[in-house]
Amino acid sequence: MTQAEQISISLPRSLAQFIESYKIAKGCESDSQVIEVALKLLQRLELESAYREASLENDPDWDATVADGLTDETW
């Protein structure tokens, strides 16, 4: 079990109301669970963005390797 750390945050009323509505609609046990879901989604978006950015990088060593004339075919 992951150890939880308690923090205190201030939110605009509209976000606090959204948390309450989401908690009821989705059957979450607490406001903390709603915040955890939101933060995991944000974390996932950041990771996807990092992977997307990394996939656009140009690696000359890789380009040279894939253009070496060797094939994956077996003889």
Coordinates of N, CA and C in Angstrom, one line a residue:
M1 N 0.8 -1.2 0.0 CA 0.0 0.0 0.0 C 0.9 1.2 0.0
T2 N 0.6 2.2 -0.9 CA 1.3 3.4 -1.0 C 1.0 4.3 0.2
Q3 N 2.0 4.9 0.8 CA 1.8 5.8 1.9 C 1.3 7.2 1.4
A4 N 0.2 7.7 1.9 CA -0.4 9.0 1.5 C 0.2 10.1 2.2
E5 N 0.3 11.2 1.5 CA 0.8 12.5 2.2 C -0.3 13.5 2.1
Q6 N -0.6 14.1 3.2 CA -1.7 15.0 3.2 C -1.2 16.4 2.9
I7 N -1.9 17.1 1.9 CA -1.6 18.4 1.5 C -2.9 19.3 1.6
S8 N -2.7 20.6 1.6 CA -3.9 21.5 1.7 C -3.8 22.3 0.4
I9 N -5.0 22.4 -0.3 CA -5.0 23.2 -1.5 C -6.2 24.1 -1.5
S10 N -6.2 25.2 -2.2 CA -7.3 26.1 -2.4 C -7.7 26.1 -3.8
L11 N -9.0 26.0 -4.1 CA -9.5 25.9 -5.5 C -10.6 26.9 -5.6
P12 N -10.8 27.4 -6.9 CA -12.0 28.2 -7.1 C -13.3 27.4 -6.8
R13 N -14.3 28.1 -6.5 CA -15.6 27.4 -6.1 C -16.0 26.5 -7.2
S14 N -15.9 26.9 -8.5 CA -16.4 26.1 -9.6 C -15.7 24.7 -9.7
L15 N -14.3 24.7 -9.4 CA -13.6 23.4 -9.4 C -14.0 22.6 -8.2
A16 N -14.2 23.2 -7.0 CA -14.7 22.5 -5.8 C -16.0 21.8 -6.1
Q17 N -16.9 22.6 -6.8 CA -18.2 22.0 -7.1 C -18.1 20.9 -8.1
F18 N -17.2 21.0 -9.1 CA -17.0 20.0 -10.0 C -16.5 18.7 -9.3
I19 N -15.6 18.8 -8.4 CA -15.1 17.7 -7.6 C -16.2 17.0 -7.0
E20 N -17.1 17.7 -6.3 CA -18.2 17.1 -5.6 C -19.2 16.4 -6.6
S21 N -19.5 17.1 -7.7 CA -20.4 16.5 -8.7 C -19.7 15.2 -9.3
Y22 N -18.5 15.2 -9.6 CA -17.8 14.1 -10.2 C -17.8 12.9 -9.2
K23 N -17.5 13.3 -7.9 CA -17.4 12.3 -6.9 C -18.8 11.5 -6.8
I24 N -19.8 12.2 -6.8 CA -21.2 11.6 -6.7 C -21.5 10.8 -8.0
A25 N -21.2 11.4 -9.2 CA -21.5 10.8 -10.4 C -20.8 9.5 -10.7
K26 N -19.5 9.5 -10.2 CA -18.6 8.3 -10.5 C -18.5 7.4 -9.3
G27 N -19.1 7.7 -8.2 CA -19.1 6.9 -7.0 C -17.7 6.8 -6.3
C28 N -17.0 7.9 -6.4 CA -15.7 8.0 -5.7 C -15.9 8.1 -4.2
E29 N -15.0 7.6 -3.5 CA -15.2 7.6 -2.0 C -14.8 8.9 -1.4
S30 N -14.0 9.8 -2.0 CA -13.6 11.0 -1.4 C -13.2 12.0 -2.4
D31 N -13.0 13.3 -2.0 CA -12.5 14.3 -2.8 C -11.1 13.9 -3.3
S32 N -10.3 13.3 -2.3 CA -9.0 12.9 -2.6 C -8.9 12.0 -3.8
Q33 N -9.8 11.1 -3.8 CA -9.9 10.1 -4.9 C -10.1 10.8 -6.3
V34 N -11.0 11.8 -6.3 CA -11.2 12.5 -7.5 C -9.9 13.3 -7.9
I35 N -9.2 13.9 -7.0 CA -8.0 14.6 -7.3 C -7.0 13.6 -7.8
E36 N -6.9 12.4 -7.2 CA -5.9 11.4 -7.6 C -6.2 11.0 -9.1
V37 N -7.5 10.8 -9.4 CA -7.8 10.4 -10.8 C -7.4 11.6 -11.8
A38 N -7.7 12.8 -11.4 CA -7.3 13.9 -12.3 C -5.8 14.0 -12.4
L39 N -5.0 13.9 -11.4 CA -3.6 14.0 -11.5 C -3.0 12.8 -12.3
K40 N -3.5 11.6 -12.2 CA -3.0 10.5 -13.0 C -3.3 10.8 -14.4
L41 N -4.4 11.4 -14.8 CA -4.7 11.7 -16.2 C -3.8 12.8 -16.7
L42 N -3.5 13.8 -15.8 CA -2.5 14.8 -16.2 C -1.1 14.2 -16.4
Q43 N -0.8 13.3 -15.5 CA 0.5 12.7 -15.6 C 0.6 11.9 -16.9
R44 N -0.4 11.2 -17.3 CA -0.5 10.4 -18.5 C -0.3 11.3 -19.7
L45 N -1.0 12.5 -19.7 CA -0.9 13.4 -20.8 C 0.5 13.9 -21.0
E46 N 1.2 14.2 -19.9 CA 2.6 14.7 -19.9 C 3.5 13.6 -20.5
L47 N 3.3 12.3 -20.1 CA 4.1 11.2 -20.6 C 3.9 11.0 -22.0
E48 N 2.6 11.1 -22.5 CA 2.3 10.9 -23.9 C 3.0 12.0 -24.7
S49 N 2.9 13.2 -24.2 CA 3.6 14.4 -24.8 C 5.1 14.2 -25.0
A50 N 5.7 13.7 -23.9 CA 7.1 13.4 -23.9 C 7.5 12.3 -24.9
Y51 N 6.7 11.3 -25.0 CA 6.9 10.2 -26.0 C 6.8 10.8 -27.4
R52 N 5.7 11.6 -27.6 CA 5.5 12.2 -28.9 C 6.7 13.0 -29.3
E53 N 7.2 13.9 -28.4 CA 8.3 14.7 -28.7 C 9.6 13.9 -29.0
A54 N 9.8 12.8 -28.2 CA 11.0 12.0 -28.4 C 10.9 11.3 -29.8
S55 N 9.7 10.9 -30.2 CA 9.6 10.2 -31.5 C 9.9 11.1 -32.7
L56 N 9.9 12.4 -32.5 CA 10.2 13.3 -33.5 C 11.7 13.7 -33.6
E57 N 12.4 13.3 -32.6 CA 13.9 13.6 -32.6 C 14.6 12.8 -33.8
N58 N 15.5 13.4 -34.4 CA 16.3 12.8 -35.4 C 17.6 12.2 -34.8
D59 N 17.8 10.9 -35.0 CA 19.1 10.3 -34.5 C 19.9 9.8 -35.7
P60 N 20.9 10.5 -36.1 CA 21.7 10.1 -37.2 C 22.3 8.7 -37.1
D61 N 22.7 8.3 -35.9 CA 23.3 7.0 -35.7 C 22.2 5.9 -36.0
W62 N 21.0 6.1 -35.6 CA 19.9 5.2 -35.9 C 19.7 5.1 -37.4
D63 N 19.7 6.3 -38.0 CA 19.4 6.3 -39.5 C 20.5 5.6 -40.2
A64 N 21.8 5.7 -39.8 CA 22.9 5.0 -40.4 C 22.8 3.5 -40.2
T65 N 22.3 3.1 -39.0 CA 22.1 1.7 -38.7 C 21.0 1.0 -39.6
V66 N 19.9 1.7 -39.7 CA 18.8 1.1 -40.5 C 19.1 1.1 -42.0
A67 N 20.1 1.9 -42.4 CA 20.4 2.1 -43.9 C 21.7 1.3 -44.2
D68 N 22.1 0.3 -43.3 CA 23.4 -0.4 -43.5 C 23.3 -1.5 -44.6
G69 N 22.2 -1.7 -45.2 CA 22.1 -2.7 -46.3 C 21.8 -4.1 -45.8
L70 N 21.8 -4.3 -44.5 CA 21.4 -5.6 -44.0 C 19.9 -5.8 -43.9
T71 N 19.5 -7.0 -44.1 CA 18.0 -7.2 -44.0 C 17.7 -8.2 -42.8
D72 N 16.5 -8.2 -42.5 CA 16.1 -9.1 -41.4 C 15.8 -10.5 -41.9
E73 N 15.9 -10.7 -43.2 CA 15.5 -12.0 -43.8 C 16.6 -13.1 -43.4
T74 N 16.1 -14.3 -43.2 CA 17.0 -15.4 -42.9 C 17.3 -16.1 -44.2
W75 N 18.5 -16.7 -44.3 CA 18.9 -17.4 -45.5 C 18.6 -18.9 -45.4

